[in-house]
Short mmCIF file of C-alpha atoms and ligand atoms in Angstrom, two decimals:
data_model
loop_
_atom_site.label_atom_id
_atom_site.label_comp_id
_atom_site.label_asym_id
_atom_site.label_seq_id
_atom_site.Cartn_x
_atom_site.Cartn_y
_atom_site.Cartn_z
CA MET U 1045 -64.43 -30.02 -171.52
CA GLN U 1046 -61.91 -31.89 -173.87
CA VAL U 1047 -62.65 -35.43 -174.06
CA SER U 1048 -61.91 -38.20 -176.63
CA ARG U 1049 -63.97 -38.18 -179.92
CA MET U 1050 -65.15 -41.79 -178.91
CA ALA U 1051 -66.30 -40.44 -175.36
CA GLY U 1052 -67.78 -37.09 -176.97
CA SER U 1053 -69.84 -38.94 -179.23
CA LEU U 1054 -71.22 -41.73 -177.00
CA ILE U 1055 -74.91 -41.69 -176.97
CA GLY U 1056 -76.83 -42.21 -173.86
CA SER U 1057 -79.16 -45.05 -173.14
CA GLU U 1058 -82.88 -44.25 -174.40
CA ILE U 1059 -84.21 -46.76 -171.66
CA ILE U 1060 -82.42 -44.82 -168.80
CA LYS U 1061 -83.94 -41.44 -170.18
CA ILE U 1062 -87.41 -43.02 -170.02
CA GLY U 1063 -86.53 -44.66 -166.54
CA ASN U 1064 -85.69 -41.17 -165.31
CA GLU U 1065 -89.08 -39.84 -166.25
CA VAL U 1066 -90.93 -42.74 -164.68
CA ASN U 1067 -88.45 -42.33 -161.43
CA ASP U 1068 -89.50 -38.31 -161.27
CA MET U 1069 -93.39 -39.46 -161.44
CA ILE U 1070 -92.75 -42.11 -158.79
CA ARG U 1071 -90.91 -39.62 -156.54
CA LYS U 1072 -93.92 -37.30 -156.80
CA GLY U 1073 -95.93 -40.17 -155.17
CA GLU U 1074 -97.63 -41.57 -158.55
CA GLN U 1075 -98.36 -45.22 -159.10
CA ILE U 1076 -96.78 -46.37 -162.21
CA CYS U 1077 -96.51 -49.88 -163.73
CA ASN U 1078 -93.08 -49.80 -164.58
CA LEU U 1079 -92.27 -52.16 -167.40
CA THR U 1080 -89.09 -50.36 -168.78
CA ILE U 1081 -86.33 -52.08 -166.91
CA GLY U 1082 -84.62 -55.47 -168.02
CA ASP U 1083 -83.88 -55.92 -164.40
CA PHE U 1084 -85.64 -57.68 -161.36
CA ASP U 1085 -87.25 -56.07 -158.28
CA PRO U 1086 -85.78 -58.23 -155.73
CA SER U 1087 -89.00 -57.96 -153.46
CA ILE U 1088 -90.82 -59.67 -156.30
CA PHE U 1089 -88.25 -61.88 -158.01
CA PRO U 1090 -85.42 -62.66 -155.30
CA ILE U 1091 -82.23 -64.59 -156.08
CA PRO U 1092 -82.21 -68.30 -154.87
CA ALA U 1093 -82.15 -68.34 -151.19
CA GLU U 1094 -79.28 -71.04 -151.26
CA LEU U 1095 -77.26 -68.74 -153.42
CA GLN U 1096 -77.64 -65.66 -151.25
CA ASP U 1097 -76.76 -68.01 -148.08
CA LYS U 1098 -73.49 -69.18 -149.88
CA ILE U 1099 -72.39 -65.45 -150.98
CA THR U 1100 -72.81 -64.50 -147.34
CA ARG U 1101 -70.82 -67.57 -146.07
CA ALA U 1102 -68.21 -66.99 -148.79
CA TYR U 1103 -67.58 -63.40 -147.34
CA GLN U 1104 -67.60 -64.72 -143.94
CA SER U 1105 -64.96 -67.22 -144.99
CA GLY U 1106 -62.56 -64.28 -145.96
CA HIS U 1107 -62.89 -64.67 -149.83
CA THR U 1108 -62.27 -60.95 -150.29
CA ASN U 1109 -58.95 -61.02 -152.28
CA TYR U 1110 -58.18 -60.90 -156.07
CA PRO U 1111 -59.86 -63.82 -157.86
CA PRO U 1112 -57.86 -65.49 -160.81
CA ALA U 1113 -58.02 -63.31 -163.91
CA ASN U 1114 -59.76 -65.96 -165.90
CA GLY U 1115 -62.25 -66.65 -162.95
CA MET U 1116 -62.14 -69.32 -159.94
CA ALA U 1117 -61.06 -72.81 -161.24
CA ALA U 1118 -64.30 -74.40 -159.34
CA LEU U 1119 -66.46 -71.91 -161.22
CA ARG U 1120 -65.28 -72.58 -164.41
CA GLU U 1121 -65.43 -76.19 -163.81
CA ALA U 1122 -69.00 -75.72 -162.38
CA ALA U 1123 -70.11 -73.65 -165.47
CA ALA U 1124 -68.50 -76.15 -167.88
CA THR U 1125 -70.51 -79.09 -166.39
CA PHE U 1126 -73.64 -76.93 -166.17
CA THR U 1127 -73.27 -76.14 -169.92
CA GLU U 1128 -72.64 -79.80 -170.84
CA THR U 1129 -75.22 -81.45 -168.86
CA ARG U 1130 -78.05 -79.17 -169.52
CA LEU U 1131 -77.21 -77.77 -173.09
CA GLY U 1132 -75.03 -80.70 -174.42
CA LEU U 1133 -71.96 -78.48 -175.12
CA ALA U 1134 -68.72 -79.78 -174.17
CA TYR U 1135 -66.03 -77.31 -173.39
CA SER U 1136 -63.12 -77.48 -171.02
CA PRO U 1137 -63.12 -75.29 -168.05
CA THR U 1138 -59.99 -73.75 -169.64
CA ASP U 1139 -62.15 -72.49 -172.50
CA PHE U 1140 -64.15 -70.46 -170.02
CA LEU U 1141 -63.82 -66.90 -168.78
CA VAL U 1142 -65.54 -65.57 -165.94
CA ALA U 1143 -66.31 -61.78 -165.54
CA GLY U 1144 -68.50 -59.31 -163.57
CA GLY U 1145 -71.56 -60.05 -165.48
CA SER U 1146 -71.90 -60.60 -169.23
CA ARG U 1147 -71.31 -57.03 -170.39
CA PRO U 1148 -67.65 -57.02 -170.06
CA LEU U 1149 -67.51 -60.27 -171.93
CA ILE U 1150 -69.32 -58.71 -174.84
CA TYR U 1151 -67.17 -55.79 -174.94
CA ALA U 1152 -64.02 -58.09 -174.61
CA THR U 1153 -65.15 -60.05 -177.49
CA TYR U 1154 -65.42 -56.97 -179.56
CA LEU U 1155 -61.99 -55.79 -178.42
CA ALA U 1156 -60.45 -59.12 -179.03
CA LEU U 1157 -61.68 -59.56 -182.58
CA VAL U 1158 -62.61 -56.12 -184.22
CA ASP U 1159 -60.15 -53.78 -185.47
CA PRO U 1160 -61.19 -49.97 -186.10
CA GLY U 1161 -63.49 -49.73 -189.05
CA ASP U 1162 -64.21 -53.62 -189.35
CA LYS U 1163 -67.58 -54.57 -190.07
CA VAL U 1164 -69.77 -55.90 -187.31
CA VAL U 1165 -73.33 -57.25 -188.47
CA PHE U 1166 -76.36 -57.36 -186.08
CA PRO U 1167 -79.97 -57.36 -186.51
CA VAL U 1168 -82.14 -54.63 -185.06
CA PRO U 1169 -83.92 -54.42 -182.63
CA SER U 1170 -81.00 -55.40 -180.66
CA TRP U 1171 -79.64 -54.78 -177.37
CA ASN U 1172 -76.45 -52.81 -176.93
CA ASN U 1173 -74.51 -53.73 -180.10
CA ASN U 1174 -74.57 -50.23 -181.18
CA HIS U 1175 -72.64 -48.95 -178.14
CA TYR U 1176 -70.16 -52.01 -178.24
CA CYS U 1177 -69.40 -50.97 -181.96
CA HIS U 1178 -68.81 -47.36 -180.99
CA LEU U 1179 -66.58 -48.36 -178.03
CA SER U 1180 -64.43 -50.64 -180.40
CA SER U 1181 -64.68 -48.02 -183.47
CA ALA U 1182 -66.26 -50.82 -185.49
CA GLN U 1183 -68.45 -50.24 -188.59
CA ALA U 1184 -71.92 -51.10 -187.47
CA VAL U 1185 -74.08 -53.08 -190.16
CA MET U 1186 -77.75 -52.95 -188.77
CA VAL U 1187 -79.95 -55.41 -190.35
CA GLU U 1188 -83.67 -54.40 -189.94
CA THR U 1189 -85.88 -57.60 -189.15
CA ARG U 1190 -89.60 -58.09 -189.60
CA PRO U 1191 -92.53 -58.72 -187.42
CA GLU U 1192 -93.59 -61.54 -189.67
CA ASN U 1193 -90.38 -63.41 -188.37
CA ASN U 1194 -90.70 -62.35 -184.91
CA PHE U 1195 -88.11 -59.80 -185.19
CA MET U 1196 -85.45 -62.59 -185.52
CA PRO U 1197 -83.12 -62.26 -188.58
CA THR U 1198 -83.23 -64.69 -191.50
CA ALA U 1199 -80.20 -65.97 -193.46
CA GLU U 1200 -81.66 -64.34 -196.46
CA GLU U 1201 -81.49 -60.82 -194.65
CA LEU U 1202 -78.12 -61.40 -193.30
CA ALA U 1203 -76.50 -62.88 -196.39
CA PRO U 1204 -75.80 -59.57 -198.27
CA HIS U 1205 -73.78 -58.07 -195.39
CA LEU U 1206 -71.32 -60.83 -194.55
CA ALA U 1207 -68.72 -60.56 -196.98
CA GLY U 1208 -65.47 -59.10 -195.24
CA ALA U 1209 -67.38 -58.71 -191.86
CA THR U 1210 -65.31 -59.60 -188.73
CA LEU U 1211 -68.18 -60.32 -186.33
CA LEU U 1212 -72.01 -61.34 -186.55
CA ALA U 1213 -73.71 -60.45 -183.35
CA LEU U 1214 -76.79 -62.71 -182.55
CA CYS U 1215 -78.82 -63.15 -179.42
CA SER U 1216 -81.60 -65.77 -178.47
CA PRO U 1217 -84.08 -65.48 -176.53
CA LEU U 1218 -83.84 -61.92 -177.82
CA ASN U 1219 -83.85 -58.67 -175.71
CA PRO U 1220 -86.12 -56.75 -176.44
CA THR U 1221 -88.61 -59.15 -178.04
CA GLY U 1222 -88.76 -62.23 -175.86
CA THR U 1223 -88.74 -64.36 -179.31
CA VAL U 1224 -86.32 -67.01 -180.34
CA PHE U 1225 -84.64 -68.54 -183.20
CA SER U 1226 -86.28 -71.56 -184.70
CA LYS U 1227 -84.06 -74.46 -185.71
CA PRO U 1228 -84.12 -74.03 -189.45
CA ASP U 1229 -83.58 -70.43 -189.14
CA LEU U 1230 -80.58 -70.66 -187.14
CA GLU U 1231 -79.07 -73.49 -188.94
CA ALA U 1232 -79.36 -71.48 -192.24
CA ILE U 1233 -77.59 -68.62 -190.39
CA CYS U 1234 -74.89 -71.21 -189.29
CA ASP U 1235 -74.38 -72.31 -193.00
CA LEU U 1236 -73.98 -68.84 -194.09
CA VAL U 1237 -71.07 -68.20 -191.54
CA LEU U 1238 -69.49 -71.57 -192.51
CA ALA U 1239 -69.76 -70.75 -196.32
CA GLU U 1240 -68.26 -67.33 -195.68
CA ASN U 1241 -65.38 -68.69 -193.79
CA GLN U 1242 -64.69 -71.21 -196.43
CA ARG U 1243 -64.50 -68.52 -198.84
CA ARG U 1244 -61.86 -66.61 -196.96
CA GLN U 1245 -58.22 -66.91 -197.81
CA PRO U 1246 -55.69 -68.44 -195.39
CA GLY U 1247 -54.36 -65.75 -193.06
CA GLU U 1248 -57.62 -63.64 -193.42
CA LYS U 1249 -59.46 -62.90 -190.24
CA PRO U 1250 -62.40 -65.22 -190.25
CA LEU U 1251 -66.22 -64.17 -189.57
CA TYR U 1252 -66.79 -64.78 -186.02
CA LEU U 1253 -70.06 -65.51 -184.41
CA LEU U 1254 -70.97 -63.68 -180.87
CA TYR U 1255 -74.00 -65.80 -179.48
CA ASP U 1256 -75.70 -64.01 -176.61
CA GLN U 1257 -77.67 -66.66 -174.77
CA ILE U 1258 -78.05 -64.89 -171.50
CA TYR U 1259 -81.72 -65.72 -171.35
CA TRP U 1260 -81.50 -69.33 -172.54
CA LEU U 1261 -82.87 -71.05 -169.46
CA LEU U 1262 -85.87 -68.96 -169.61
CA THR U 1263 -87.98 -70.24 -172.47
CA PHE U 1264 -91.70 -70.96 -172.08
CA GLY U 1265 -94.03 -73.69 -173.12
CA ALA U 1266 -92.97 -75.83 -176.07
CA THR U 1267 -90.33 -73.05 -177.01
CA GLU U 1268 -86.71 -74.71 -177.41
CA HIS U 1269 -83.44 -72.96 -177.21
CA TYR U 1270 -80.91 -73.58 -180.23
CA ASP U 1271 -77.45 -72.65 -180.48
CA PRO U 1272 -74.98 -72.69 -183.12
CA VAL U 1273 -72.29 -75.35 -182.11
CA ASN U 1274 -74.84 -78.03 -181.25
CA LEU U 1275 -76.43 -77.45 -184.69
CA ARG U 1276 -73.20 -77.03 -186.70
CA PRO U 1277 -70.26 -78.30 -184.68
CA ALA U 1278 -67.68 -76.78 -187.35
CA LEU U 1279 -68.74 -73.38 -185.97
CA ARG U 1280 -66.88 -74.08 -182.69
CA GLU U 1281 -63.59 -72.36 -183.91
CA TYR U 1282 -65.58 -69.30 -184.60
CA THR U 1283 -68.16 -68.80 -181.86
CA ILE U 1284 -68.03 -67.23 -178.61
CA TYR U 1285 -70.82 -67.82 -176.30
CA ILE U 1286 -72.01 -65.25 -173.77
CA ASP U 1287 -73.75 -66.62 -170.56
CA GLY U 1288 -74.13 -66.07 -166.86
CA ILE U 1289 -76.41 -65.98 -164.12
CA SER U 1290 -77.71 -62.25 -164.25
CA LYS U 1291 -81.17 -63.27 -165.80
CA CYS U 1292 -81.66 -66.83 -165.29
CA LEU U 1293 -81.24 -66.64 -161.51
CA ALA U 1294 -82.63 -63.32 -161.24
CA ALA U 1295 -79.11 -62.14 -160.16
CA THR U 1296 -78.53 -58.97 -162.08
CA GLY U 1297 -76.76 -57.41 -159.16
CA VAL U 1298 -74.56 -60.16 -158.29
CA ARG U 1299 -72.39 -59.72 -161.18
CA VAL U 1300 -71.26 -63.35 -162.57
CA GLY U 1301 -71.24 -63.87 -166.18
CA TYR U 1302 -69.04 -66.43 -168.28
CA ALA U 1303 -68.03 -66.68 -171.81
CA PHE U 1304 -66.70 -69.71 -173.77
CA GLY U 1305 -65.27 -70.53 -177.12
CA PRO U 1306 -62.09 -70.94 -178.87
CA ALA U 1307 -59.24 -70.99 -176.29
CA GLU U 1308 -57.03 -68.25 -178.39
CA VAL U 1309 -59.76 -65.78 -178.30
CA ILE U 1310 -60.94 -66.43 -174.83
CA ASP U 1311 -57.21 -65.99 -173.67
CA LYS U 1312 -57.15 -62.42 -175.47
CA MET U 1313 -60.44 -61.57 -173.71
CA LYS U 1314 -58.90 -62.70 -170.38
CA SER U 1315 -55.86 -60.34 -170.88
CA ILE U 1316 -58.25 -57.49 -172.01
CA LEU U 1317 -60.50 -57.84 -169.12
CA GLY U 1318 -57.48 -58.45 -166.69
CA HIS U 1319 -56.30 -54.88 -167.47
CA VAL U 1320 -59.76 -53.53 -166.99
CA GLY U 1321 -60.20 -55.40 -163.79
CA ALA U 1322 -63.91 -56.67 -164.73
CA TRP U 1323 -63.79 -59.69 -162.50
CA ALA U 1324 -66.63 -60.97 -160.77
CA PRO U 1325 -66.17 -60.43 -156.96
CA LYS U 1326 -64.49 -63.51 -155.65
CA ALA U 1327 -67.17 -64.39 -152.93
CA GLU U 1328 -69.77 -64.51 -155.45
CA GLN U 1329 -67.66 -66.63 -157.80
CA VAL U 1330 -67.21 -69.22 -154.84
CA ALA U 1331 -70.79 -69.18 -154.05
CA THR U 1332 -72.03 -69.66 -157.65
CA ALA U 1333 -69.47 -72.54 -158.00
CA ASN U 1334 -71.17 -74.24 -155.13
CA TYR U 1335 -74.74 -73.41 -156.14
CA LEU U 1336 -74.59 -74.43 -159.86
CA PRO U 1337 -73.95 -78.19 -159.21
CA GLU U 1338 -76.97 -78.29 -156.75
CA THR U 1339 -79.34 -79.57 -159.47
CA THR U 1340 -82.55 -80.10 -157.40
CA ALA U 1341 -82.27 -76.50 -155.96
CA VAL U 1342 -81.56 -75.03 -159.31
CA ASP U 1343 -84.28 -76.83 -160.91
CA ALA U 1344 -86.73 -75.96 -158.07
CA PHE U 1345 -85.64 -72.32 -158.22
CA LEU U 1346 -85.95 -72.27 -162.19
CA GLU U 1347 -89.42 -73.85 -162.24
CA GLN U 1348 -91.06 -71.45 -159.82
CA PHE U 1349 -89.24 -68.47 -161.15
CA LYS U 1350 -90.04 -69.19 -164.97
CA GLU U 1351 -93.70 -69.73 -164.03
CA LYS U 1352 -93.98 -66.57 -162.18
CA VAL U 1353 -92.42 -64.65 -165.15
CA GLN U 1354 -94.66 -66.49 -167.67
CA ARG U 1355 -97.74 -65.79 -165.61
CA SER U 1356 -96.80 -61.93 -165.83
CA LEU U 1357 -95.97 -62.25 -169.73
CA ASP U 1358 -99.36 -64.19 -170.18
CA ALA U 1359 -101.39 -61.60 -168.20
CA LEU U 1360 -100.00 -58.96 -170.61
CA HIS U 1361 -100.46 -60.99 -173.82
CA GLN U 1362 -103.79 -61.83 -173.04
CA GLY U 1363 -104.81 -58.40 -171.85
CA LEU U 1364 -103.70 -57.07 -175.18
CA GLN U 1365 -105.29 -59.64 -177.03
CA ALA U 1366 -108.69 -58.76 -175.23
CA LEU U 1367 -108.02 -55.09 -176.30
CA LYS U 1368 -107.58 -56.21 -179.84
CA ALA U 1369 -110.68 -58.24 -179.77
CA ASP U 1370 -112.41 -55.15 -178.69
CA GLY U 1371 -111.32 -53.26 -181.90
CA LEU U 1372 -108.41 -51.32 -180.46
CA PRO U 1373 -105.35 -51.15 -182.94
CA VAL U 1374 -103.04 -53.43 -180.66
CA ASP U 1375 -101.38 -56.78 -180.98
CA SER U 1376 -98.78 -58.70 -179.19
CA MET U 1377 -96.53 -61.73 -179.75
CA VAL U 1378 -96.68 -65.03 -177.86
CA PRO U 1379 -94.08 -65.01 -175.13
CA MET U 1380 -91.43 -67.37 -176.02
CA GLY U 1381 -88.42 -66.56 -173.70
CA ALA U 1382 -86.66 -64.08 -171.65
CA ILE U 1383 -88.58 -61.55 -169.55
CA TYR U 1384 -90.06 -59.58 -172.42
CA LEU U 1385 -93.24 -59.09 -174.45
CA THR U 1386 -93.41 -57.54 -177.78
CA ALA U 1387 -96.40 -55.28 -178.16
CA LYS U 1388 -97.79 -53.27 -181.01
CA LEU U 1389 -99.78 -50.24 -180.17
CA ASP U 1390 -100.55 -48.96 -183.68
CA VAL U 1391 -101.87 -45.45 -182.89
CA LEU U 1392 -99.13 -43.18 -184.08
CA GLY U 1393 -100.54 -39.99 -185.68
CA LYS U 1394 -103.64 -40.02 -183.54
CA ILE U 1395 -104.51 -37.21 -181.33
CA ALA U 1396 -104.60 -36.84 -177.43
CA PRO U 1397 -107.33 -35.12 -175.54
CA ASN U 1398 -104.88 -32.29 -174.88
CA GLY U 1399 -104.60 -31.78 -178.78
CA GLN U 1400 -101.18 -33.11 -179.03
CA VAL U 1401 -100.48 -35.31 -182.11
CA LEU U 1402 -98.72 -38.52 -181.04
CA SER U 1403 -96.28 -38.88 -184.19
CA THR U 1404 -93.58 -40.78 -182.66
CA THR U 1405 -93.16 -43.66 -180.42
CA LYS U 1406 -91.39 -41.35 -177.92
CA GLU U 1407 -94.39 -39.10 -177.74
CA LEU U 1408 -96.76 -42.17 -177.33
CA THR U 1409 -94.43 -43.47 -174.61
CA SER U 1410 -94.70 -40.08 -172.61
CA TYR U 1411 -98.47 -40.14 -173.22
CA LEU U 1412 -98.94 -43.60 -171.86
CA ILE U 1413 -96.66 -42.75 -168.73
CA SER U 1414 -98.75 -39.85 -167.86
CA GLU U 1415 -102.27 -40.92 -168.82
CA ALA U 1416 -102.19 -44.72 -168.57
CA ARG U 1417 -99.42 -44.54 -165.69
CA LEU U 1418 -98.01 -47.63 -167.71
CA ALA U 1419 -94.25 -47.23 -169.04
CA LEU U 1420 -92.87 -49.20 -171.84
CA VAL U 1421 -89.92 -48.93 -174.15
CA PRO U 1422 -90.28 -48.17 -177.83
CA PHE U 1423 -88.16 -50.61 -180.17
CA SER U 1424 -86.62 -47.16 -181.34
CA ALA U 1425 -84.58 -47.48 -178.28
CA PHE U 1426 -83.18 -50.80 -179.73
CA GLY U 1427 -82.32 -49.26 -183.17
CA THR U 1428 -85.75 -49.68 -184.76
CA ASP U 1429 -87.32 -46.87 -186.98
CA GLY U 1430 -89.17 -44.59 -184.58
CA ALA U 1431 -92.11 -44.46 -186.85
CA ALA U 1432 -92.65 -48.37 -186.21
CA PRO U 1433 -95.29 -49.06 -183.59
CA TRP U 1434 -93.61 -51.79 -181.65
CA PHE U 1435 -92.60 -51.74 -177.85
CA ARG U 1436 -90.86 -53.86 -175.24
CA MET U 1437 -92.62 -54.75 -172.00
CA SER U 1438 -90.45 -56.19 -169.34
CA VAL U 1439 -92.03 -58.07 -166.40
CA GLY U 1440 -89.13 -58.11 -163.94
CA GLY U 1441 -89.67 -54.93 -162.17
CA ALA U 1442 -93.50 -55.21 -161.75
CA SER U 1443 -95.86 -57.32 -159.86
CA LEU U 1444 -98.58 -59.47 -161.52
CA GLU U 1445 -101.36 -57.20 -159.59
CA SER U 1446 -99.75 -53.89 -160.77
CA ILE U 1447 -99.60 -55.37 -164.45
CA GLU U 1448 -103.41 -56.30 -164.11
CA ALA U 1449 -104.31 -53.10 -162.76
CA ALA U 1450 -102.64 -51.20 -165.71
CA LEU U 1451 -104.44 -53.08 -168.47
CA PRO U 1452 -107.74 -51.07 -167.80
CA ARG U 1453 -105.85 -47.95 -167.76
CA LEU U 1454 -104.22 -48.73 -171.15
CA ARG U 1455 -107.56 -49.35 -172.61
CA THR U 1456 -108.87 -46.09 -171.39
CA ALA U 1457 -105.86 -44.26 -172.57
CA LEU U 1458 -106.08 -45.63 -176.01
CA GLN U 1459 -109.90 -45.34 -176.40
CA ALA U 1460 -109.31 -41.43 -175.40
CA LEU U 1461 -107.20 -40.91 -178.75
CA ARG U 1462 -108.96 -39.56 -181.72
C1 LIG J 2763 -79.12 -59.57 -174.35
C2 LIG J 2763 -78.34 -59.32 -173.03
N1 LIG J 2763 -76.99 -59.70 -172.82
C3 LIG J 2763 -76.52 -59.18 -171.88
C4 LIG J 2763 -77.00 -58.37 -170.86
C5 LIG J 2763 -76.23 -58.09 -169.75
O1 LIG J 2763 -76.29 -58.92 -168.68
P1 LIG J 2763 -75.21 -58.67 -167.31
O2 LIG J 2763 -76.29 -58.22 -166.44
O3 LIG J 2763 -74.84 -60.09 -166.96
O4 LIG J 2763 -74.05 -57.90 -167.56
C6 LIG J 2763 -78.30 -58.09 -170.87
C7 LIG J 2763 -78.90 -57.18 -169.85
O5 LIG J 2763 -79.94 -56.55 -170.04
C8 LIG J 2763 -78.93 -58.58 -172.15
O6 LIG J 2763 -80.30 -58.20 -172.19
#
């Protein structure tokens, strides 16, 4: 079959491949604790009841035609007010663009800013920036981060790569690690972006910053979310924020995302997505516009939702720390945000009971699926070297009970390695 070079060289999602392996086993009747998907099982984490009710009512009221290309005015207003009151970022509703989830908005940011061959810098592990680079023919510049820094990039690591780059793509809280930027670390990166832009000649394309904060309402304990424009207001003309309800309202299938940033960039993104037709369904837009201003209901939802996510993350973290205390070569990072826990399973090179040497994280992943009935995603699926023993554990698709039941199986499977 003849397809475009771009389509022919697309790489599939590593996470979906692992997911298929898990689903095959589930179909055969196996009980698997599936911590692979960055999604929610609606029977464990449903969307807010009020939102569901408003969606149904919006359809019943006949909101079934095209929405405006930049999103319903009421939703852009609600999102602007929500962002200003909860995050302290004041943007006009005209600087907002609504789409069918946040993915089209990330893609539109790339297409609006990046010319083929332009440099796009992003830290790894990272979620999907490699694919957006491929789709936009960008030159991907991947910057390896370190566990000592919670896998968040530092200014020192990014600095050598920013000269001539068009886009720096950052995310906090980060998928896959569940860690966040500290204030001084993000400030230092913001200063780098400002300094790089000051160096550029008039008429030269600036260095833009894509800031994906889709998980920002899901932070735990004393963890705070920081963002570029609050820290450095001068970054306003260069920063495109990616946000939406998919994660913070457990509403991945509702498909309502929004971006905000400099009007001229947002306007181009609107034109691009208009041709693609990647709008959020009108009824979902109407419902979200009505739900976001209901502060009491939103707060009540977030409180119980975050508590439940945190309970699962804590159970995993404590479980892994107990294995570590018993001398097993495992570790985990304190959960800070999102729905992910970073786990270290330092057993590469060990031999399974069937004689197989587990030399890659992929082989270890398959071993854990079959022996511990526990499915994780190695960081290699997010661009990290396959020899690094780090894994993402996502709690959205598993009950606390299934997590608790999987921990002893993980212990047994690890103890069986020689
Ligand atoms: C960091 C990050 N950004 C964006 C998205 C996409 O969100 P949406 O479902 O709104 O397209 C995800 C989904 O996994 C994500 O992890």
